[in-house]
Coordinates of C-alpha atoms in Angstrom, one line a residue:
Chain J
M837 CA 26.2 -13.6 10.9
L838 CA 22.8 -15.4 11.4
P839 CA 20.4 -15.2 13.0
V840 CA 19.7 -11.6 13.6
L841 CA 16.8 -9.5 14.7
V842 CA 16.3 -5.7 14.9
V843 CA 13.4 -3.8 16.4
H844 CA 12.3 -0.2 16.6
G845 CA 9.8 1.5 18.9
G846 CA 9.2 4.6 16.8
A847 CA 11.1 7.5 15.5
G848 CA 10.4 11.0 16.7
Q849 CA 11.4 13.1 19.6
I850 CA 10.9 11.1 22.7
P851 CA 10.3 13.2 25.8
K852 CA 13.1 12.8 28.4
E853 CA 10.9 11.1 31.0
R854 CA 9.9 8.4 28.5
V855 CA 13.3 7.6 27.0
E856 CA 14.3 4.9 29.5
M857 CA 10.9 3.0 29.2
S858 CA 11.1 3.1 25.4
S859 CA 14.7 1.8 25.5
A860 CA 13.9 -0.9 28.0
G861 CA 10.8 -1.9 25.9
V862 CA 12.7 -2.4 22.7
R863 CA 15.4 -4.3 24.5
A864 CA 12.8 -6.7 26.0
A865 CA 11.2 -7.1 22.6
A866 CA 14.5 -7.8 20.9
R867 CA 15.4 -10.4 23.5
A868 CA 12.0 -12.1 23.2
G869 CA 12.3 -12.2 19.4
Y870 CA 15.8 -13.4 19.4
A871 CA 15.0 -16.2 21.8
V872 CA 12.6 -17.5 19.1
L873 CA 15.4 -17.5 16.6
Q874 CA 17.8 -19.2 18.9
G875 CA 15.1 -21.9 19.4
G876 CA 15.5 -22.6 15.7
R877 CA 12.2 -21.1 14.7
S878 CA 11.5 -18.9 11.7
S879 CA 12.1 -15.2 11.2
M880 CA 8.4 -14.7 10.8
D881 CA 7.7 -16.2 14.3
A882 CA 10.5 -14.0 15.6
V883 CA 9.2 -10.7 14.2
E884 CA 5.7 -11.6 15.2
E885 CA 6.9 -12.3 18.8
A886 CA 8.9 -9.1 19.0
V887 CA 6.0 -6.9 17.7
T888 CA 3.4 -8.7 19.9
N889 CA 5.6 -7.8 22.9
L890 CA 5.7 -4.1 21.8
E891 CA 1.9 -4.1 21.1
N892 CA 1.3 -5.3 24.7
N893 CA 3.6 -2.7 26.1
P894 CA 1.6 0.5 26.7
S895 CA 4.6 2.7 26.2
F896 CA 4.4 2.3 22.4
N897 CA 2.0 3.5 19.8
A898 CA 0.7 0.0 18.8
G899 CA -1.9 -2.2 20.3
Y900 CA -2.3 -1.1 23.9
G901 CA -1.0 2.4 24.0
S902 CA -2.1 3.4 20.5
V903 CA -2.7 7.0 19.7
L904 CA -6.3 8.0 19.3
N905 CA -8.1 9.2 16.1
V906 CA -9.9 12.5 16.1
K907 CA -13.0 10.9 17.6
G908 CA -10.9 9.5 20.6
E909 CA -10.9 6.0 19.3
V910 CA -8.3 3.4 18.5
E911 CA -7.8 2.2 14.9
M912 CA -4.8 0.1 14.1
D913 CA -2.7 -0.9 11.1
A914 CA -0.3 -3.8 10.8
I915 CA 1.7 -5.8 8.3
V916 CA 3.9 -8.9 8.1
M917 CA 5.8 -10.1 5.1
D918 CA 7.7 -13.4 4.3
G919 CA 10.8 -12.7 2.3
R920 CA 11.0 -16.3 0.9
T921 CA 7.6 -16.3 -0.9
L922 CA 6.8 -12.5 -0.9
A923 CA 3.6 -13.5 0.9
S924 CA 2.2 -10.8 3.1
G925 CA -0.7 -10.0 5.4
A926 CA -2.0 -6.7 6.5
V927 CA -4.9 -5.0 8.3
S928 CA -5.9 -1.4 8.3
A929 CA -8.1 0.6 10.6
V930 CA -8.9 -2.5 12.7
R931 CA -10.5 -2.0 16.1
N932 CA -11.0 -3.9 19.4
I933 CA -8.2 -6.4 19.2
A934 CA -5.1 -6.5 21.3
N935 CA -2.7 -7.8 18.6
P936 CA -3.2 -6.5 15.1
I937 CA 0.2 -8.1 14.0
Q938 CA -1.3 -11.6 14.7
L939 CA -4.4 -10.7 12.7
A940 CA -2.2 -9.5 9.9
R941 CA -0.4 -12.9 9.9
L942 CA -3.7 -14.7 9.8
V943 CA -4.7 -12.7 6.7
M944 CA -1.5 -13.9 5.1
E945 CA -1.9 -17.5 6.2
Q946 CA -5.7 -18.1 6.2
T947 CA -7.0 -16.0 3.3
S948 CA -6.2 -15.6 -0.4
H949 CA -5.9 -11.9 0.1
L950 CA -3.1 -9.6 1.4
C951 CA -5.1 -6.9 3.2
L952 CA -8.3 -6.5 5.0
T953 CA -9.7 -3.3 6.3
A954 CA -12.0 -2.0 9.1
G955 CA -15.2 -3.8 9.5
G956 CA -14.1 -6.6 7.2
A957 CA -11.0 -7.1 9.2
G958 CA -13.0 -7.2 12.5
Q959 CA -15.3 -9.8 10.9
F960 CA -12.3 -12.0 10.0
A961 CA -10.9 -11.6 13.5
R962 CA -14.1 -12.9 15.0
A963 CA -14.1 -15.8 12.4
M964 CA -10.6 -16.7 13.5
G965 CA -11.7 -16.7 17.2
M966 CA -9.5 -13.8 18.1
P967 CA -10.9 -12.2 21.3
E968 CA -12.6 -9.0 21.0
V969 CA -11.4 -6.4 23.6
P970 CA -13.2 -3.2 24.6
G971 CA -11.8 -0.2 22.8
D972 CA -11.1 1.5 26.1
S973 CA -8.8 -1.4 27.2
L974 CA -6.3 -0.2 24.6
I975 CA -6.4 3.5 25.6
T976 CA -3.8 4.8 28.1
E977 CA -4.1 8.0 30.1
Y978 CA -1.1 9.3 28.1
A979 CA -2.8 8.7 24.8
R980 CA -6.0 10.3 26.0
M981 CA -4.1 13.4 27.3
R982 CA -2.2 13.8 24.0
W983 CA -5.5 13.5 22.1
K984 CA -7.3 16.2 24.2
K985 CA -4.3 18.5 23.8
N986 CA -4.3 18.1 20.0
L987 CA -8.1 18.9 19.7
A988 CA -7.1 22.5 20.2
P989 CA -7.5 24.3 16.9
N990 CA -3.9 25.6 16.6
A991 CA -2.3 22.2 17.6
N992 CA -0.1 20.6 15.0
P993 CA -0.5 16.9 15.3
V994 CA 2.3 16.0 12.9
E995 CA 4.9 18.0 14.9
S996 CA 3.4 16.7 18.1
Q997 CA 3.6 13.1 16.7
M998 CA 7.3 13.6 15.8
E999 CA 7.8 14.7 19.4
K1000 CA 6.1 11.9 21.1
M1001 CA 5.3 8.5 19.8
G1002 CA 5.9 6.0 16.9
T1003 CA 5.0 2.9 15.2
V1004 CA 6.8 -0.3 16.2
G1005 CA 8.5 -2.9 14.0
A1006 CA 11.0 -5.6 13.6
V1007 CA 13.1 -7.4 10.9
A1008 CA 14.9 -10.7 11.1
V1009 CA 16.9 -13.2 9.3
D1010 CA 16.8 -16.8 10.6
E1011 CA 19.3 -19.6 10.6
D1012 CA 17.9 -20.8 7.2
G1013 CA 18.4 -17.4 5.7
N1014 CA 14.7 -16.6 5.5
I1015 CA 13.9 -13.0 6.0
A1016 CA 10.8 -11.3 7.5
C1017 CA 9.4 -8.0 8.7
A1018 CA 6.6 -6.9 10.9
T1019 CA 5.2 -3.4 11.6
S1020 CA 2.3 -2.3 13.8
T1021 CA 0.8 1.1 14.8
G1022 CA -2.0 3.1 16.1
G1023 CA -1.3 5.6 13.4
I1024 CA -1.0 9.4 13.6
L1025 CA -2.3 11.4 16.6
N1026 CA -5.8 12.7 16.0
K1027 CA -6.0 11.3 12.5
M1028 CA -9.2 11.4 10.6
E1029 CA -11.4 8.4 11.1
G1030 CA -10.4 5.7 8.5
R1031 CA -7.0 7.2 7.9
V1032 CA -4.6 4.5 6.7
G1033 CA -0.8 5.3 6.9
D1034 CA 2.2 3.5 5.5
T1035 CA 2.1 0.6 7.9
A1036 CA -0.6 -1.3 6.1
C1037 CA 0.8 -0.6 2.7
I1038 CA 3.3 -3.2 1.4
G1039 CA 6.4 -1.6 0.1
C1040 CA 5.8 1.4 2.3
G1041 CA 5.5 0.3 5.9
G1042 CA 7.4 -2.8 5.4
Y1043 CA 9.0 -5.1 2.8
A1044 CA 10.9 -8.4 3.0
D1045 CA 12.6 -10.3 0.2
N1046 CA 15.1 -13.1 0.7
R1047 CA 17.1 -11.8 -2.3
A1048 CA 17.5 -8.3 -0.9
G1049 CA 16.7 -7.9 2.8
A1050 CA 13.9 -6.4 4.9
V1051 CA 12.9 -3.0 6.2
S1052 CA 10.5 -1.8 8.8
P1053 CA 10.0 2.0 8.8
T1054 CA 8.6 4.5 11.3
G1055 CA 8.0 8.2 11.1
H1056 CA 5.7 10.5 9.1
G1057 CA 3.4 7.9 7.5
E1058 CA 2.3 10.0 4.6
A1059 CA 5.9 10.9 3.6
I1060 CA 6.9 7.2 3.8
M1061 CA 4.1 6.3 1.5
K1062 CA 4.9 9.0 -1.1
V1063 CA 8.4 7.6 -1.5
T1064 CA 7.5 3.9 -0.8
L1065 CA 10.4 3.9 1.6
A1066 CA 10.8 0.2 2.5
R1067 CA 10.8 -0.7 -1.2
L1068 CA 13.1 2.2 -2.1
I1069 CA 15.8 1.1 0.4
L1070 CA 15.7 -2.4 -0.8
F1071 CA 16.1 -1.3 -4.4
H1072 CA 19.3 0.4 -3.3
M1073 CA 20.5 -2.7 -1.5
A1074 CA 19.7 -4.9 -4.5
Q1075 CA 22.2 -2.7 -6.4
G1076 CA 24.9 -3.3 -3.9
M1077 CA 24.4 -0.8 -1.1
S1078 CA 24.8 -1.9 2.5
P1079 CA 21.8 -1.7 4.9
E1080 CA 23.3 1.5 6.3
E1081 CA 24.0 3.2 3.0
G1082 CA 20.6 2.1 1.5
S1083 CA 18.7 3.2 4.6
D1084 CA 20.5 6.6 4.7
L1085 CA 19.9 7.3 1.0
G1086 CA 16.1 6.3 1.3
L1087 CA 15.7 8.6 4.4
A1088 CA 17.6 11.4 2.7
T1089 CA 15.3 11.1 -0.4
M1090 CA 12.2 11.2 1.8
K1091 CA 13.6 14.4 3.5
E1092 CA 14.5 16.0 0.2
R1093 CA 11.5 15.1 -1.9
V1094 CA 8.6 15.4 0.6
E1095 CA 10.2 16.9 3.7
G1096 CA 9.4 13.9 5.8
L1097 CA 11.4 12.5 8.7
G1098 CA 11.6 9.0 10.0
G1099 CA 13.6 6.0 10.8
V1100 CA 14.1 2.4 9.7
V1101 CA 15.5 -1.0 10.9
T1102 CA 17.0 -2.9 8.0
V1103 CA 18.7 -6.2 7.5
D1104 CA 20.3 -7.9 4.6
P1105 CA 20.5 -11.7 3.6
Q1106 CA 24.1 -11.9 5.2
G1107 CA 22.8 -10.6 8.5
R1108 CA 24.2 -7.1 8.2
W1109 CA 21.9 -4.7 9.9
A1110 CA 21.2 -1.0 10.4
A1111 CA 19.0 1.2 12.6
R1112 CA 19.0 4.7 11.0
F1113 CA 16.8 7.8 11.5
T1114 CA 16.6 11.4 10.5
T1115 CA 14.4 12.3 13.6
T1116 CA 16.1 13.4 16.9
Q1117 CA 15.6 9.9 18.3
M1118 CA 14.5 6.3 17.6
A1119 CA 14.3 3.6 20.3
W1120 CA 15.9 0.5 18.7
A1121 CA 17.6 -2.7 19.7
A1122 CA 19.5 -5.4 17.6
A1123 CA 20.3 -8.9 18.7
Q1124 CA 23.0 -10.9 17.1
G1125 CA 25.5 -13.5 18.2
G1126 CA 24.9 -13.2 21.9
T1127 CA 25.1 -9.4 21.9
L1128 CA 22.4 -6.9 22.3
H1129 CA 23.0 -3.5 20.6
F1130 CA 20.7 -0.6 21.4
G1131 CA 20.3 3.1 21.3
V1132 CA 17.9 6.1 21.3
F1133 CA 19.9 9.1 20.3
S1134 CA 21.6 9.7 17.0
G1135 CA 25.0 7.8 16.9
E1136 CA 24.3 5.9 20.0
D1137 CA 25.2 2.2 20.0
V1138 CA 25.4 0.6 23.4
T1139 CA 26.2 -3.1 23.7
Q1140 CA 25.5 -5.6 26.4
D1141 CA 25.4 -9.3 26.7
I1142 CA 22.0 -10.6 25.5
G1143 CA 21.7 -12.6 28.7
D1144 CA 21.7 -9.3 30.8
P1145 CA 18.1 -8.9 31.9
N1146 CA 18.2 -5.1 32.0
Chain N
M565 CA 6.6 18.8 -24.4
K566 CA 4.6 15.9 -26.0
A567 CA 1.3 15.4 -24.2
V568 CA 0.2 11.8 -24.1
L569 CA -2.6 9.9 -22.3
V570 CA -2.9 6.1 -21.9
V571 CA -5.8 4.2 -20.4
H572 CA -6.5 0.6 -19.7
G573 CA -9.8 -1.2 -18.9
G574 CA -8.4 -4.2 -17.2
A575 CA -6.1 -7.2 -17.9
W576 CA -7.9 -10.5 -17.9
A577 CA -9.5 -13.1 -20.3
I578 CA -12.1 -10.6 -21.5
P579 CA -14.9 -12.7 -23.0
D580 CA -15.9 -11.9 -26.6
E581 CA -19.3 -10.6 -25.6
L582 CA -17.6 -7.8 -23.6
A583 CA -14.7 -7.2 -26.0
D584 CA -16.2 -4.6 -28.3
A585 CA -17.8 -2.6 -25.5
S586 CA -14.5 -2.7 -23.6
V587 CA -12.5 -1.4 -26.6
R588 CA -15.1 1.3 -27.3
G589 CA -15.0 2.3 -23.7
V590 CA -11.2 2.7 -23.4
K591 CA -11.2 4.6 -26.7
A592 CA -13.8 7.0 -25.5
A593 CA -12.1 7.5 -22.1
A594 CA -8.7 8.2 -23.9
S595 CA -10.4 10.8 -26.2
E596 CA -12.0 12.5 -23.2
G597 CA -8.8 12.6 -21.2
Y598 CA -6.7 13.7 -24.2
G599 CA -9.2 16.5 -24.7
V600 CA -8.1 17.9 -21.4
L601 CA -4.4 17.8 -22.3
G602 CA -5.1 19.3 -25.7
T603 CA -6.4 22.5 -24.2
G604 CA -3.3 22.8 -21.9
G605 CA -4.9 21.0 -19.0
S606 CA -2.9 19.2 -16.4
A607 CA -2.0 15.5 -16.4
L608 CA -3.8 15.2 -13.1
D609 CA -7.0 16.6 -14.6
A610 CA -6.7 14.3 -17.6
V611 CA -6.3 11.1 -15.7
E612 CA -9.2 11.9 -13.4
K613 CA -11.4 12.7 -16.4
A614 CA -10.4 9.5 -18.2
V615 CA -10.9 7.3 -15.2
R616 CA -14.3 8.9 -14.4
A617 CA -15.4 8.1 -17.9
M618 CA -14.6 4.5 -17.3
E619 CA -16.2 4.5 -13.8
D620 CA -19.3 5.8 -15.4
N621 CA -19.3 3.0 -18.0
P622 CA -20.9 -0.2 -16.6
V623 CA -18.8 -2.5 -18.8
F624 CA -15.9 -1.9 -16.4
D625 CA -15.5 -3.1 -12.8
A626 CA -15.1 0.3 -11.3
G627 CA -17.8 2.7 -10.0
H628 CA -20.8 1.8 -12.2
G629 CA -20.4 -1.9 -13.1
A630 CA -18.6 -2.9 -9.9
V631 CA -18.6 -6.4 -8.7
L632 CA -20.1 -7.5 -5.4
N633 CA -18.3 -8.7 -2.3
A634 CA -19.2 -11.8 -0.3
D635 CA -22.0 -9.9 1.5
G636 CA -23.5 -8.7 -1.8
E637 CA -22.2 -5.2 -1.3
V638 CA -20.1 -2.8 -3.4
E639 CA -16.7 -1.8 -2.0
L640 CA -14.6 0.5 -4.2
D641 CA -10.9 1.3 -4.2
A642 CA -9.0 4.1 -6.1
I643 CA -5.8 6.1 -6.2
I644 CA -4.5 9.2 -7.9
M645 CA -1.0 10.4 -7.8
D646 CA 0.7 13.7 -8.9
G647 CA 4.2 13.2 -10.2
Q648 CA 5.2 16.8 -9.6
T649 CA 4.8 16.7 -5.8
L650 CA 4.5 13.0 -5.2
G651 CA 1.2 14.0 -3.6
S652 CA -1.3 11.1 -3.6
G653 CA -4.9 10.3 -2.6
A654 CA -6.5 7.0 -2.1
V655 CA -9.7 5.3 -0.8
S656 CA -10.2 1.7 0.0
C657 CA -13.5 -0.1 0.5
V658 CA -15.5 3.0 0.2
Q659 CA -19.2 2.2 -0.4
N660 CA -21.7 3.6 -3.0
I661 CA -19.7 6.4 -4.5
A662 CA -20.1 6.7 -8.3
N663 CA -16.6 8.2 -8.8
P664 CA -14.1 7.0 -6.3
V665 CA -11.2 8.5 -8.3
S666 CA -12.6 11.9 -7.6
L667 CA -13.0 11.1 -3.9
A668 CA -9.3 9.9 -3.9
R669 CA -8.3 13.3 -5.4
A670 CA -10.2 15.0 -2.6
V671 CA -8.3 13.1 0.0
M672 CA -5.1 14.3 -1.6
E673 CA -6.2 17.9 -1.9
K674 CA -8.4 18.4 1.1
T675 CA -6.8 16.4 3.8
D676 CA -3.3 15.8 5.3
H677 CA -3.6 12.2 4.6
V678 CA -2.9 9.9 1.6
M679 CA -5.5 7.1 2.3
L680 CA -8.9 6.8 3.9
T681 CA -10.8 3.6 4.2
S682 CA -14.3 2.3 4.7
R683 CA -16.6 4.2 6.9
G684 CA -14.0 7.0 7.4
A685 CA -13.9 7.5 3.7
N686 CA -17.6 7.6 3.4
L687 CA -17.9 10.1 6.3
F688 CA -15.4 12.3 4.4
A689 CA -17.3 12.0 1.2
E690 CA -20.5 13.0 3.0
R691 CA -18.8 16.0 4.6
I692 CA -17.6 17.4 1.3
G693 CA -20.8 16.8 -0.5
F694 CA -20.3 13.7 -2.5
K695 CA -23.6 12.1 -3.3
T696 CA -24.2 8.4 -2.3
A697 CA -25.2 6.2 -5.2
P698 CA -27.6 3.4 -4.3
T699 CA -26.1 -0.1 -4.9
D700 CA -28.8 -0.8 -7.6
T701 CA -27.5 2.1 -9.7
L702 CA -23.9 0.8 -9.6
V703 CA -24.5 -2.9 -10.0
T704 CA -25.6 -4.4 -13.2
A705 CA -28.1 -7.3 -13.5
Y706 CA -25.3 -9.3 -15.2
E707 CA -23.1 -8.8 -12.1
R708 CA -26.0 -9.9 -9.7
R709 CA -26.4 -13.1 -11.8
E710 CA -22.7 -13.9 -11.9
W711 CA -22.4 -13.1 -8.2
G712 CA -25.3 -15.5 -7.4
K713 CA -23.6 -18.2 -9.4
A714 CA -20.2 -17.6 -7.7
K715 CA -21.9 -17.8 -4.3
E716 CA -23.5 -21.1 -5.2
Y717 CA -20.3 -22.7 -6.4
G718 CA -18.1 -21.4 -3.5
A719 CA -14.5 -20.8 -3.0
G720 CA -13.1 -23.9 -4.6
V721 CA -14.2 -22.9 -8.0
K722 CA -13.0 -19.3 -7.5
E723 CA -9.5 -20.5 -6.8
L724 CA -9.5 -22.7 -9.8
F725 CA -10.4 -20.0 -12.1
H726 CA -8.7 -17.0 -10.5
S727 CA -7.0 -16.1 -13.6
Q728 CA -10.3 -16.0 -15.4
L729 CA -12.0 -13.8 -12.8
C730 CA -12.7 -10.3 -14.1
H731 CA -9.8 -8.0 -13.2
D732 CA -11.2 -5.1 -15.1
T733 CA -9.8 -2.4 -12.9
V734 CA -9.5 0.8 -14.9
G735 CA -6.6 3.2 -15.0
A736 CA -4.9 6.1 -16.8
V737 CA -1.5 7.7 -17.0
A738 CA -0.6 11.0 -18.6
V739 CA 2.1 13.5 -19.3
D740 CA 1.0 17.0 -20.0
S741 CA 2.5 19.9 -22.0
C742 CA 4.5 21.0 -19.0
G743 CA 6.1 17.6 -18.6
N744 CA 4.1 16.7 -15.4
V745 CA 3.0 13.2 -15.1
A746 CA 0.1 11.6 -13.2
C747 CA -1.7 8.3 -12.7
A748 CA -5.1 7.1 -11.5
T749 CA -6.5 3.6 -10.9
S750 CA -10.0 2.6 -9.8
T751 CA -11.7 -0.7 -9.1
G752 CA -14.6 -2.6 -7.6
G753 CA -12.2 -5.5 -6.7
I754 CA -12.8 -9.2 -7.2
R755 CA -16.3 -10.7 -7.3
N756 CA -17.2 -12.4 -4.1
K757 CA -14.1 -11.1 -2.3
M758 CA -14.0 -11.2 1.5
V759 CA -15.7 -8.1 3.1
G760 CA -12.9 -5.5 3.6
R761 CA -10.5 -7.0 1.0
V762 CA -8.1 -4.4 -0.3
G763 CA -6.3 -5.2 -3.5
D764 CA -3.5 -3.4 -5.3
S765 CA -5.4 -0.5 -6.8
P766 CA -5.5 1.9 -3.9
V767 CA -2.0 1.0 -2.6
I768 CA 0.7 3.5 -3.6
G769 CA 3.5 1.8 -5.5
A770 CA 1.3 -1.3 -6.3
G771 CA -1.7 -0.1 -8.3
G772 CA -0.1 3.1 -9.4
Y773 CA 2.8 5.5 -9.0
A774 CA 3.8 8.8 -10.6
D775 CA 7.1 10.7 -10.4
N776 CA 8.0 13.6 -12.6
R777 CA 11.6 12.3 -12.6
S778 CA 10.7 9.0 -14.3
G779 CA 7.1 8.5 -15.3
A780 CA 3.7 7.3 -14.3
V781 CA 2.3 3.8 -14.1
S782 CA -1.2 2.2 -13.6
C783 CA -1.5 -1.5 -13.1
T784 CA -4.2 -4.2 -13.4
G785 CA -4.4 -7.9 -13.0
H786 CA -4.2 -10.3 -10.1
G787 CA -4.2 -7.8 -7.2
E788 CA -2.4 -9.9 -4.6
S789 CA 0.5 -10.6 -7.0
I790 CA 0.7 -6.9 -8.0
L791 CA 1.0 -6.1 -4.2
K792 CA 3.7 -8.7 -3.6
V793 CA 6.0 -7.2 -6.1
T794 CA 4.9 -3.6 -5.7
L795 CA 4.5 -3.7 -9.5
A796 CA 4.1 0.1 -10.2
R797 CA 7.2 1.0 -8.2
L798 CA 9.2 -1.8 -9.7
I799 CA 8.3 -0.5 -13.2
I800 CA 9.4 3.0 -12.2
F801 CA 12.6 1.6 -10.7
H802 CA 13.5 0.0 -14.1
I803 CA 12.8 3.3 -15.8
E804 CA 15.0 5.1 -13.3
Q805 CA 17.8 2.7 -14.3
G806 CA 17.5 3.8 -17.8
K807 CA 15.3 1.1 -19.4
E808 CA 12.8 2.1 -22.2
V809 CA 9.3 2.2 -20.9
E810 CA 8.2 -0.9 -22.9
D811 CA 11.2 -2.9 -21.5
A812 CA 10.5 -1.8 -18.0
L813 CA 6.9 -3.1 -18.3
E814 CA 7.9 -6.3 -19.8
L815 CA 10.7 -7.0 -17.3
S816 CA 8.4 -6.3 -14.4
L817 CA 5.5 -8.4 -15.6
R818 CA 7.8 -11.3 -16.3
Y819 CA 9.3 -11.0 -12.8
M820 CA 5.7 -11.0 -11.4
D821 CA 5.0 -14.2 -13.3
E822 CA 8.2 -15.9 -12.3
R823 CA 8.3 -14.9 -8.7
V824 CA 4.7 -15.1 -7.6
H825 CA 3.0 -16.7 -10.6
G826 CA 0.7 -13.7 -11.2
G827 CA -0.7 -12.3 -14.4
G828 CA -1.5 -8.7 -15.2
G829 CA -0.9 -5.7 -17.3
A830 CA 0.3 -2.2 -17.0
I831 CA 0.4 1.1 -18.8
A832 CA 3.2 3.7 -18.4
V833 CA 4.3 7.0 -19.7
S834 CA 7.6 8.9 -19.3
P835 CA 8.1 12.6 -18.9
S836 CA 9.4 12.8 -22.5
G837 CA 6.2 11.2 -23.9
Q838 CA 7.4 7.6 -24.4
W839 CA 4.5 5.2 -23.6
A840 CA 3.6 1.6 -23.5
A841 CA 0.7 -0.8 -22.7
T842 CA 1.8 -4.4 -22.0
F843 CA 0.1 -7.5 -20.4
T844 CA 0.7 -11.1 -19.7
T845 CA -3.0 -12.0 -19.5
Q846 CA -5.0 -13.1 -22.4
R847 CA -6.3 -9.7 -23.2
M848 CA -6.2 -6.1 -22.0
A849 CA -8.4 -3.3 -23.4
W850 CA -6.2 -0.2 -23.8
A851 CA -6.0 3.0 -25.7
A852 CA -3.5 5.8 -26.1
A853 CA -3.7 9.3 -27.5
E854 CA -0.7 11.3 -28.7
Q855 CA -0.2 13.9 -31.3
G856 CA -3.7 13.7 -32.5
T857 CA -3.6 9.9 -33.0
L858 CA -5.6 7.3 -31.2
W859 CA -4.0 3.9 -30.7
Y860 CA -5.7 0.9 -29.2
G861 CA -5.6 -2.9 -28.7
L862 CA -7.2 -5.8 -27.0
N863 CA -5.2 -9.0 -27.9
P864 CA -1.5 -9.4 -27.6
Q865 CA 0.7 -7.6 -30.2
E866 CA -2.4 -5.6 -31.4
R867 CA -1.8 -2.0 -32.1
F868 CA -4.5 -0.3 -34.1
Q869 CA -4.6 3.3 -35.2
D870 CA -7.6 5.4 -35.4
K871 CA -8.6 8.7 -37.0
P872 CA -7.2 11.8 -35.4
V873 CA -8.6 13.0 -32.1
Q874 CA -9.3 16.6 -31.1

């Protein structure tokens, strides 16, 4: 059934006190993205809207609320992909902008390239008239606290990451059957300066193809890259697997081959969707046919009317 | 186990005046890399050695001989991947490093990350003692002249001739006597590219992929097209489905041409020692060493054989 939109707010182990704000956040983003689809606009507009919403929400590790690199600074990655043409835009290690997902879309639409990084991405943002924001304006107390804690020599940022925060993303199919994905992140807690994870890498942090579907992953970035998770799941779906089967197999492969945990939101051209994860939790929400589905814990699938404001 | 090494020096309309040097360059690189395998060395060591040889050779657009970006600076991308562990290391837009493939390997072996970009990559290089190479030592007078011309004519001409632009990225794939496979790819990108433009070369699944269960691939050609179809991973996917290496390459390149109208080339090797070098551009300089024989070619259908190598 079309249209459909699914969002995630990160896979990991969300602390109890943050579960409700994460779930409320993905529900709000799903409603915002779905409204775009109901208005007859494209899946690309819808996923951009949903992810912008999550970037602006300080509860998530993207845009405002991003985790900090080892120097205590924000460097962000983002990607969009258009399933009709396989066009894509991505930015990696970009600083001082509020909405990397919008910059990624501009890379796709205003340049002949697919990915711009660091200083070059910043230069392009300025050329596009995107407002430059002070680095501090993207940093929350929570992010700063986590950063300080993980500077300790025996801290394990990967475990800590799994426990606390995640990338955000969305996939959608519009009324015309066009498919799109979008993913955005501040990366991994206390990462090296210039570290680029899966999010900016097409086929890893996102992939969309009208012929197969779309995937937006979250989880341990390096593991997602090693198995090119988004592309892997879509290969399985192109061979006849459902979004759920393809996603589970892809995640199982990642766990088996490289001991990585994560989650995905996935959609196919018919509008079948899945939100699957091997971590303890993943905040997700799906909007389809007037109903909002959502969950945080494994096996959870709560439904409510999409008009319900909660 | 049959040890094999294949290299490419870029898929594009290599002009006659560069043809001989390109063929000599790939043959020399293949011999050097094969020398590592011959003494029982690993596929990983062999591909790094072969790519270093081509980075050091100013006729190829990688390391020495790199093209200049829009600001007249050198920005280099590289990737290396270990098929045994799916471990990978990559650098994007690193400046003034003579052997980016070795820096990529250091990312894989000395950090918890898979990819470092720009200044972060350079800081890492400095920390581990990689020397900075002044731009003048990396850029040829020929390139400065061509860059000057490109700047004068501007973007319009660039688009018109995009298929004629130098795409002489370099790469290598190998299988060693233990049946382990590896790949490596390195480039200076497209002449006059936007500052911070990242192409396919450092993106896992696009510019290269290696998996002991199926094989190793290195790609070259129109970077944006290679990214859109995640060419390396697509080729591996076909091999996983039981296709012969040569067929996997041909199917994938044909798909890239049909779906996104992009030209390119790729080399691949399977764990059992099957190999192929295929391209849809006018030319691709390539060479392969197996069982003491050196094969090489430049124009379509060419497959010359040389005297035995050590």
